[in-house]
Coordinates of C-alpha atoms and ligand atoms in Angstrom, one line a residue:
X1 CA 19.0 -15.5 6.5
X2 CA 21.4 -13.4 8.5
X3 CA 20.8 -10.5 7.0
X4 CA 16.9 -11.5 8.1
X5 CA 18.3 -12.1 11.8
X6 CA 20.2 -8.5 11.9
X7 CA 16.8 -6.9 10.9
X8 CA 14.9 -8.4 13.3
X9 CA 17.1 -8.0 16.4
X10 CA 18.0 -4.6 15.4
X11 CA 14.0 -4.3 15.5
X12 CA 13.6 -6.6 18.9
X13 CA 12.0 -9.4 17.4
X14 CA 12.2 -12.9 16.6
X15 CA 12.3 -15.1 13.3
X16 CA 9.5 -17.0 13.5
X17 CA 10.4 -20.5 12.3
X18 CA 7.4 -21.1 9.2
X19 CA 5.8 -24.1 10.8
X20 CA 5.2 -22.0 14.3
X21 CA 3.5 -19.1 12.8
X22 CA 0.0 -18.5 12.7
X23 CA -2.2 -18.5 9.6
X24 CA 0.9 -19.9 8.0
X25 CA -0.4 -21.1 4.8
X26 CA -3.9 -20.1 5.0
X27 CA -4.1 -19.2 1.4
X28 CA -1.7 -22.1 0.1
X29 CA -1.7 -22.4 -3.9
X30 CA -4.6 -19.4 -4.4
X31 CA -3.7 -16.7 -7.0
X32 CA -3.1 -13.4 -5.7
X33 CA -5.3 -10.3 -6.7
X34 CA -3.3 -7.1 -5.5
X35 CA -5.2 -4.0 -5.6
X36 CA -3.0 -0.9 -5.0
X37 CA -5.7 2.0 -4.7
X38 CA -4.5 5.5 -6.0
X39 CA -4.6 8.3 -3.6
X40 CA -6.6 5.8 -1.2
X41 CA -6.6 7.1 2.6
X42 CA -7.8 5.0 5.4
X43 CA -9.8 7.5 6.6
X44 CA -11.9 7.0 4.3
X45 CA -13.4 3.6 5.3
X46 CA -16.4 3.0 7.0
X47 CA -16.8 7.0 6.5
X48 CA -20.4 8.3 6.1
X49 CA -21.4 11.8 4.7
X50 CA -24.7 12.6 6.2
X51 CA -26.1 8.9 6.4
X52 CA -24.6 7.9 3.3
X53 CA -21.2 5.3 3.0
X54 CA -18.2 7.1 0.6
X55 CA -16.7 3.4 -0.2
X56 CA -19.5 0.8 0.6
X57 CA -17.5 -1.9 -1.6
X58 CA -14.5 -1.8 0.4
X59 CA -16.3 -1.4 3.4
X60 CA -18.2 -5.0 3.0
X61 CA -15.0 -6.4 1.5
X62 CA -13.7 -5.2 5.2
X63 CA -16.4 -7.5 7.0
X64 CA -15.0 -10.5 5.7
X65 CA -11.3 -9.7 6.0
X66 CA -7.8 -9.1 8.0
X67 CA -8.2 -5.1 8.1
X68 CA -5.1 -3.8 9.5
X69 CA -6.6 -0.3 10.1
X70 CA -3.0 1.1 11.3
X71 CA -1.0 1.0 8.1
X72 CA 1.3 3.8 7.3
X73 CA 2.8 4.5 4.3
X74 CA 6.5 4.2 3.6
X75 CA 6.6 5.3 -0.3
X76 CA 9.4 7.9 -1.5
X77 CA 9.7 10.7 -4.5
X78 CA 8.5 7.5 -6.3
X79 CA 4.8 7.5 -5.0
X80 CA 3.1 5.3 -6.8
X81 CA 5.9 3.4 -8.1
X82 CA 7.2 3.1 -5.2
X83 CA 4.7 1.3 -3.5
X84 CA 4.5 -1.4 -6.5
X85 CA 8.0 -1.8 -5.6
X86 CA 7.7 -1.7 -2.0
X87 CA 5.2 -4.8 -2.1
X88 CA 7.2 -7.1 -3.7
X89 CA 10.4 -6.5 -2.2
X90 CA 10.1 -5.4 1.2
X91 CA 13.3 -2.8 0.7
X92 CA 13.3 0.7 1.7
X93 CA 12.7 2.8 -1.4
X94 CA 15.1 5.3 -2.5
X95 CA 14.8 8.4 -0.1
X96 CA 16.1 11.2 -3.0
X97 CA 15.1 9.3 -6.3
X98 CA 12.0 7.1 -7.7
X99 CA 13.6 4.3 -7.1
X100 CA 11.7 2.8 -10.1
X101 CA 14.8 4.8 -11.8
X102 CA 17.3 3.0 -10.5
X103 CA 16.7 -0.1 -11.6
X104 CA 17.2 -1.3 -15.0
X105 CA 20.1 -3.2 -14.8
X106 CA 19.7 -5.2 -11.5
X107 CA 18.8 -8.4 -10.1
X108 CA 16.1 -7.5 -7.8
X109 CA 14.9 -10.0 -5.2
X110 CA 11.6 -10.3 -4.8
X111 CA 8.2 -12.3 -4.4
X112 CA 6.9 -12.4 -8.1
X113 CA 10.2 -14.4 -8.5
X114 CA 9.9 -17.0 -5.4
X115 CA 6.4 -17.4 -6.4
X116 CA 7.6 -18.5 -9.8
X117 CA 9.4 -21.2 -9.0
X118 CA 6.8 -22.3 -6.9
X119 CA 4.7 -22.6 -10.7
X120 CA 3.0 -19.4 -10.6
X121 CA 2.9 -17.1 -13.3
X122 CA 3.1 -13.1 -13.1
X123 CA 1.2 -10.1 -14.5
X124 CA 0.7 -6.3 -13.9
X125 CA -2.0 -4.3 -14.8
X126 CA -2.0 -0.5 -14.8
X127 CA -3.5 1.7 -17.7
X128 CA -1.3 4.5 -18.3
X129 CA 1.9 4.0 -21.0
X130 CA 4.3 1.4 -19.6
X131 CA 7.2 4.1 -19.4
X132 CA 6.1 6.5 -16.8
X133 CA 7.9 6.0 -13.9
X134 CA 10.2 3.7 -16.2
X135 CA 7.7 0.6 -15.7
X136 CA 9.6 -1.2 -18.7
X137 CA 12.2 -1.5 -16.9
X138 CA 11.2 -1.6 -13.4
X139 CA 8.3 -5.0 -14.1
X140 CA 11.1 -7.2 -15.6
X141 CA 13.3 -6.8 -12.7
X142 CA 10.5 -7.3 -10.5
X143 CA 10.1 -10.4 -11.8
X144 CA 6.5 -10.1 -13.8
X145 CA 6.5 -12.0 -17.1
X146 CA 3.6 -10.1 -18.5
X147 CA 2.8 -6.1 -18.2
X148 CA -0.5 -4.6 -19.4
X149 CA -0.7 -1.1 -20.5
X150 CA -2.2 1.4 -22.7
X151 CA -1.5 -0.6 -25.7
X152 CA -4.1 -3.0 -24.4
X153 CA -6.1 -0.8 -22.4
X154 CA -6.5 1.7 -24.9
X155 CA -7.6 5.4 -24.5
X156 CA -11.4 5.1 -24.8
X157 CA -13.3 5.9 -21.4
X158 CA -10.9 8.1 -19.9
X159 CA -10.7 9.2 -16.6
X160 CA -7.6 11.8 -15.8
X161 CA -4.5 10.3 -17.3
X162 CA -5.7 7.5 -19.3
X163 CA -8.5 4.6 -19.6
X164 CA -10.9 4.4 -16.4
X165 CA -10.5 1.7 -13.4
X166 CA -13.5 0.0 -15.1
X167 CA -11.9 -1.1 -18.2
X168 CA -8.8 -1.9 -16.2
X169 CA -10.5 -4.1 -14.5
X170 CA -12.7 -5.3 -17.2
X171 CA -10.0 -6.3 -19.4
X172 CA -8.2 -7.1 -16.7
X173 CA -10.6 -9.8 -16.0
X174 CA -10.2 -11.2 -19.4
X175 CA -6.4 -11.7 -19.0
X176 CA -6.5 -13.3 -15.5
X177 CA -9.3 -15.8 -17.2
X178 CA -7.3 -16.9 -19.7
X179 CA -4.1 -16.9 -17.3
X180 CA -2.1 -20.0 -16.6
X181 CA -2.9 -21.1 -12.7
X182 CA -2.5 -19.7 -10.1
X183 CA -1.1 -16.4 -10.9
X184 CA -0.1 -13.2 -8.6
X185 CA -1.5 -10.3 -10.5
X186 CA -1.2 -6.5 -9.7
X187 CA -3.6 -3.9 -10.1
X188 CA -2.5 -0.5 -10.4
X189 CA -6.0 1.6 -10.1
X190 CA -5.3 5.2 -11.8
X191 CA -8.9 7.4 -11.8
X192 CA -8.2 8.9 -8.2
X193 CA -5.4 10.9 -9.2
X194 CA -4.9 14.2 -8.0
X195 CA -6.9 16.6 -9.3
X196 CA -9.1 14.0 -8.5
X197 CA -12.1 15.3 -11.6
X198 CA -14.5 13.0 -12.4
X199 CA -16.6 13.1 -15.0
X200 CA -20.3 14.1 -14.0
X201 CA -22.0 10.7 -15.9
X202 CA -19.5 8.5 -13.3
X203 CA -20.6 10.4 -10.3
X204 CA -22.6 8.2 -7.8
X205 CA -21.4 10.7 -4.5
X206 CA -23.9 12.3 -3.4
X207 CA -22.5 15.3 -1.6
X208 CA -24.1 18.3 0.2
X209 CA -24.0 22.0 -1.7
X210 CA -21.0 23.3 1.0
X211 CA -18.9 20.3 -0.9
X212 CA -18.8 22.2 -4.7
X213 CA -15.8 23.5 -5.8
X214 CA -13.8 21.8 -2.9
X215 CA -10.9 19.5 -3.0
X216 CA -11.9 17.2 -0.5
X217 CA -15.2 17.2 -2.5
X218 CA -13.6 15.6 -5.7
X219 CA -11.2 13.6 -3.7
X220 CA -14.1 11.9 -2.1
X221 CA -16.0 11.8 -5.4
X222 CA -13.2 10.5 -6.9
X223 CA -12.7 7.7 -4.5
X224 CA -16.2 6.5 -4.5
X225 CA -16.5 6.2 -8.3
X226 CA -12.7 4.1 -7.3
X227 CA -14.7 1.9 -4.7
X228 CA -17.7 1.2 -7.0
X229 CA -15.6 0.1 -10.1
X230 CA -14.0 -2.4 -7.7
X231 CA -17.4 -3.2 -6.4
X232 CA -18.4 -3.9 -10.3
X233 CA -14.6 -5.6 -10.6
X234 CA -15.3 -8.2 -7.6
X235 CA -18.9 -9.2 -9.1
X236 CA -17.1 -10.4 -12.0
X237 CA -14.2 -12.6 -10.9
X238 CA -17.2 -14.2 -8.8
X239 CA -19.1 -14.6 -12.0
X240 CA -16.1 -16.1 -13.3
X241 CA -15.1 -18.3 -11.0
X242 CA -12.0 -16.5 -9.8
X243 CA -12.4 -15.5 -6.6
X244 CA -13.0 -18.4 -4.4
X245 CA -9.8 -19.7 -5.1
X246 CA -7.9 -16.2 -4.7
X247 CA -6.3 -14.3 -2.2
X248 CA -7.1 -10.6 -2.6
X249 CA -5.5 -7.4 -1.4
X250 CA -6.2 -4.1 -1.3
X251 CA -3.9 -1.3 -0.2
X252 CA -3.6 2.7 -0.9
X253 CA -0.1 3.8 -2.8
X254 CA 0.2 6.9 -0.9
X255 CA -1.7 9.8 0.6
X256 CA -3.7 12.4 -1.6
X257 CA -4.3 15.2 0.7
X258 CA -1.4 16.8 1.3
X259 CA -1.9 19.1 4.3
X260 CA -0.9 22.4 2.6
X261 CA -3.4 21.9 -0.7
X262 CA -6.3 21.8 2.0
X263 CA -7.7 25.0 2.0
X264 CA -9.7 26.4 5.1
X265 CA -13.1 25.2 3.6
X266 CA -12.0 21.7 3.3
X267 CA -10.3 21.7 6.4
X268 CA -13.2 22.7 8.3
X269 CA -15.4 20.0 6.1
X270 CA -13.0 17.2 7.3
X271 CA -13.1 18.0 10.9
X272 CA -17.1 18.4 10.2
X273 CA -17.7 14.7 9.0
X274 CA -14.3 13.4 11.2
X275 CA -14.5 14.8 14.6
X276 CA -11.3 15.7 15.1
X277 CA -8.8 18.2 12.9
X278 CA -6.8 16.6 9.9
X279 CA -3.5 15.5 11.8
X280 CA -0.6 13.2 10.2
X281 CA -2.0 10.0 11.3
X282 CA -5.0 11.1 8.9
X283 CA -2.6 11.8 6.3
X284 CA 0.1 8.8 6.1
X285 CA -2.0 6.0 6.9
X286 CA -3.8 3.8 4.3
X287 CA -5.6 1.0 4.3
X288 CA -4.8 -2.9 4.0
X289 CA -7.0 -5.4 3.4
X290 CA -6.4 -8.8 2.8
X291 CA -9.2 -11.3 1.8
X292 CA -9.5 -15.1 1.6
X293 CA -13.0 -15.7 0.5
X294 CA -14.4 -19.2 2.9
X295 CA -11.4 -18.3 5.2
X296 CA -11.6 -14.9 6.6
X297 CA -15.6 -14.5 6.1
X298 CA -15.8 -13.3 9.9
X299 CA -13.6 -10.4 9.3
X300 CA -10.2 -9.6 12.2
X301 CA -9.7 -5.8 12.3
X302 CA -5.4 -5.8 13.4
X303 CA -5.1 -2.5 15.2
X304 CA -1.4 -2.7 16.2
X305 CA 0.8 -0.7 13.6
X306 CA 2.4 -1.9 10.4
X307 CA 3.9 -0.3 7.3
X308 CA 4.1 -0.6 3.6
X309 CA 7.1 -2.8 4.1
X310 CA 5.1 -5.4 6.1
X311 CA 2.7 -6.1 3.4
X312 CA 4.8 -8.9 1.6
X313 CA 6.1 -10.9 4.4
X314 CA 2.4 -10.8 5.6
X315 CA 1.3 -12.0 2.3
X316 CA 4.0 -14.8 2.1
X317 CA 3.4 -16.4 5.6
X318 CA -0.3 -16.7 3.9
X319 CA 0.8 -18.5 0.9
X320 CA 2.7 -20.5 3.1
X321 CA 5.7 -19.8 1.5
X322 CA 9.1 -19.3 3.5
X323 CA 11.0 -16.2 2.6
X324 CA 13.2 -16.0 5.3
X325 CA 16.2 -17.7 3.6
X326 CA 15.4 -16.3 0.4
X327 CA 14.4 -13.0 0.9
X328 CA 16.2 -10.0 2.4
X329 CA 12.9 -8.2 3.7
X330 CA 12.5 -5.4 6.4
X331 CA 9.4 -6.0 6.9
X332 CA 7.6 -8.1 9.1
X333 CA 4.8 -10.7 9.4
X334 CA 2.0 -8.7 10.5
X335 CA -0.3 -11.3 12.0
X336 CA 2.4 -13.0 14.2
X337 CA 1.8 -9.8 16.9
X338 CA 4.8 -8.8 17.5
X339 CA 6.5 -4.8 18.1
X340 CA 6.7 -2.6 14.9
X341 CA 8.9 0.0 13.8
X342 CA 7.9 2.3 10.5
X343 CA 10.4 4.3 8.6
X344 CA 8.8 6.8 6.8
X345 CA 11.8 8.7 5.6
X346 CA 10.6 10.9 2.7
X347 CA 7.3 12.3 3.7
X348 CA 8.9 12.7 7.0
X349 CA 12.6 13.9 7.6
X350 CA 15.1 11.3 7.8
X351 CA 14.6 9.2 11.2
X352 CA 10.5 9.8 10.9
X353 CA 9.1 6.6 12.2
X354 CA 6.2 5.1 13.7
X355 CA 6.3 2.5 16.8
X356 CA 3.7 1.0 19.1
X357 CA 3.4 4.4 21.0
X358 CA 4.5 7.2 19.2
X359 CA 4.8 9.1 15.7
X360 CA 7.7 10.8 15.6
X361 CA 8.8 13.7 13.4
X362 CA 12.4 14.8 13.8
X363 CA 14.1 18.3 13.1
X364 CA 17.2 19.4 13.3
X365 CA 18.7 16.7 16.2
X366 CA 16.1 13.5 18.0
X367 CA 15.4 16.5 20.6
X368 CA 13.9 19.2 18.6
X369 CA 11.7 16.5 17.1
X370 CA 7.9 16.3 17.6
X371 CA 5.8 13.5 18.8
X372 CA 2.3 12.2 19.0
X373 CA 0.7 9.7 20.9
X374 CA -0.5 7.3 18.1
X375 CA -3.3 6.5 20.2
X376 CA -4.8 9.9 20.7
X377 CA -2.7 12.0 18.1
X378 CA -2.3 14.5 21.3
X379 CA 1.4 15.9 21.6
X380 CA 4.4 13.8 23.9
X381 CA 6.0 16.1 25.7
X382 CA 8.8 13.5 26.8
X383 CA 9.9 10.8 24.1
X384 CA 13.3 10.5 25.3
X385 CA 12.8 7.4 25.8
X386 CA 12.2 6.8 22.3
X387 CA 15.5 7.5 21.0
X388 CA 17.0 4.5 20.4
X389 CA 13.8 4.1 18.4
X390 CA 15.2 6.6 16.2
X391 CA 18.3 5.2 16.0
X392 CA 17.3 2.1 14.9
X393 CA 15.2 3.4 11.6
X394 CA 18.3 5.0 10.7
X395 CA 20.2 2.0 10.8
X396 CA 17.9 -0.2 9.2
X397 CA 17.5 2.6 6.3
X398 CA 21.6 2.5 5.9
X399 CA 21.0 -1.4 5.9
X400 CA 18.5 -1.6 3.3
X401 CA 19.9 1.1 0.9
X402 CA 23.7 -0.5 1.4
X403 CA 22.0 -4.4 0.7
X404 CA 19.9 -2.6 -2.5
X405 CA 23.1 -1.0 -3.9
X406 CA 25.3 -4.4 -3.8
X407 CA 22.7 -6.7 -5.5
X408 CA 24.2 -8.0 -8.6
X409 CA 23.8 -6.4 -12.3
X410 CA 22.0 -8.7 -14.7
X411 CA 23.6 -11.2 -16.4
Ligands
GP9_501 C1 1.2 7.2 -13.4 C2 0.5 6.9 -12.1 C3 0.6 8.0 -11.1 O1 1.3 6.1 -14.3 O2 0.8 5.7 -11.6 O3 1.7 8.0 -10.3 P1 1.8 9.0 -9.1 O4 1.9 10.4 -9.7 O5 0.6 8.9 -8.2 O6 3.1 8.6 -8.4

């Protein structure tokens, strides 16, 4: 809990006690459907190529949810791995290693754990082989009793790297039928992967001539066939009874269009359908949904920003479950509306961060840095002001990497 206090007034916040925070508990005793989203960029929802919606699943599944449409991500060399560890720990990743490689022999703190001694049981679903990105190791000491992979997904249908999002989520379904109640399940979705091919008999995109042969072509392609097998997935945990008494959330890992593999074509072709050239709010934010069907069927869009980090403590105050004496977490509650401040220390230079005003991208000392206005994306000419900003991430990095590298070895 004290570590909890230091966090927050390092950040300029408060610990909200449980009982005074709002939508504490909205989703008490629901199991949790997490949906991390491969490659998934926020600028992608509610987009529309000439008439025509790229993700019209998630954009419904919007309409009747929290939408925090400000969510930047926070992941490190990890990616993808890192974000699966990210949500159920709130830490910092690693900012030189997957952190996914440093674990192994630890006893990680995290939500999979408190929510088991609260009765609920635990399971992960990605269909790759379970040792990339050292996933044997890395689930356990997350705290999931189950892992799915290859060996029950199988290679049949394949999309990229292994079995498509539609039989992970059609076998998927199967387990979380027969699962003991309520569970918190993960979804890792793979078919969006850079190079983002899809093959022709999936494609449902229909693109313009100018989009062949472009990267921002496939990557749309890619992420519409990913938003109509979770269209297909959602259909059947209604058929099945599942998803009235669930909480579900849908988030991207990381971003897949890096600036530099944009070439001129499909830099022109995003300004064409965006309005505006691609900048690094269009590149580090992703999307986070969060869904509790009969409770959020009017749909709140939160615009203020939130990271990564944020997404478990969020998803706790929901479940009405306290973490604040059980968890270390550097994250914060994003519906309680209070100041933000984002690290992103690996896809920007250390001290990168993101508060209520700014982005900030430091060089070589907090002066020679760059800074947008998050509202506009135009340039700050004077952040001074925003130093202490700066020095804050920095000490809340050195916090969480210190606190990550003291946790106990396993027993
Ligand atoms: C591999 C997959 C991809 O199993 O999760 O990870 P990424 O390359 O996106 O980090």
């Amino acid at each position: 809990y004290e570590t909890n206090q230091k966090i927050a007034s390092i950040k300029g916040i408060k610990l909200i006690p449980a009982d005074q925070r709002k939508y504490f508990g909205m989703a008490k005793g629901r199991n949790v459907i997490v949906i991390q989203g491969e490659s998934f960029q926020n600028f992608l929802i509610g987009l529309k190529i000439n008439g025509k919606e790229v993700t019209p699943n998630l954009n419904e599944l919007v309409k009747h949810s929290f939408y925090f449409s400000n969510l930047f991500q926070q992941v490190g060399p990890g990616n993808t791995s890192d974000a699966e560890f990210i949500m159920n720990t709130s830490l910092f990743p690693n900012d030189n290693t997957p952190t996914s490689l440093t674990v192994g022999n630890k006893e990680i703190p995290s939500l999979p754990k408190v929510l088991k001694e609260k009765g609920y049981s635990t399971m992960t679903f990605h269909t790759d082989k379970i040792n990339f990105w050292n996933r044997d190791q890395l689930y356990p000491d997350l705290g999931f009793d189950q892992y799915f992979d290859e060996s029950y997904f199988g290679d049949s249908d394949k999309v990229g790297m292994a079995a498509s999002d539609d039989v992970l989520y059609k076998k998927g379904t199967e387990a979380l039928a027969n699962a003991k109640k309520p569970f918190y399940s993960m979804f890792i979705s793979l078919s969006s992967h850079h190079p983002f091919v899809i093959p022709d008999e999936k494609k449902t995109l229909d693109l313009p001539s100018e989009y062949d042969g472009t990267l921002i072509g496939d990557y749309l392609t890619a992420q519409n066939y990913t938003d109509a097998a979770i269209g297909r997935f959602i259909e059947e945990l209604k058929k099945k009874g599942i998803w009235d008494n669930s909480v579900i959330l849908f988030y991207g890992d990381h971003l897949g269009l890096q600036d530099k593999a944009l070439d001129d074509r499909d830099q022109e072709l995003f300004e064409q359908f965006t309005g505006h050239k691609y900048n690094l709010k269009d590149r580090y934010t992703i999307p986070f949904i969060v869904s509790i069907p009969g409770k959020t069927d009017n749909g709140t869009e939160v615009s203020s920003p939130g990271g990564q980090l944020d997404f478990m403590p969020t998803l706790a105050n929901l479940l009405g479950v306290k973490i604040d004496h059980k968890l270390v977490h550097f994250g914060q509650d994003l519906l309680q509306g209070q100041n933000n401040l984002i690290g992103i220390r690996y896809y920007l230079p250390p001290g990168g961060f993101v508060n209520d005003h700014i982005i900030y991208y430091p060089n070589e000392s907090f002066a020679d840095g760059d800074a947008f206005s998050l509202n506009t994306m135009d340039r700050v000419k004077d952040f001074s002001k925003y130093e202490t900003s700066y020095q804050k991430i920095l000490t809340l990095e050195e916090l969480s990497d210190s606190y990550y590298a003291q946790l106990p070895e396993k027993e």
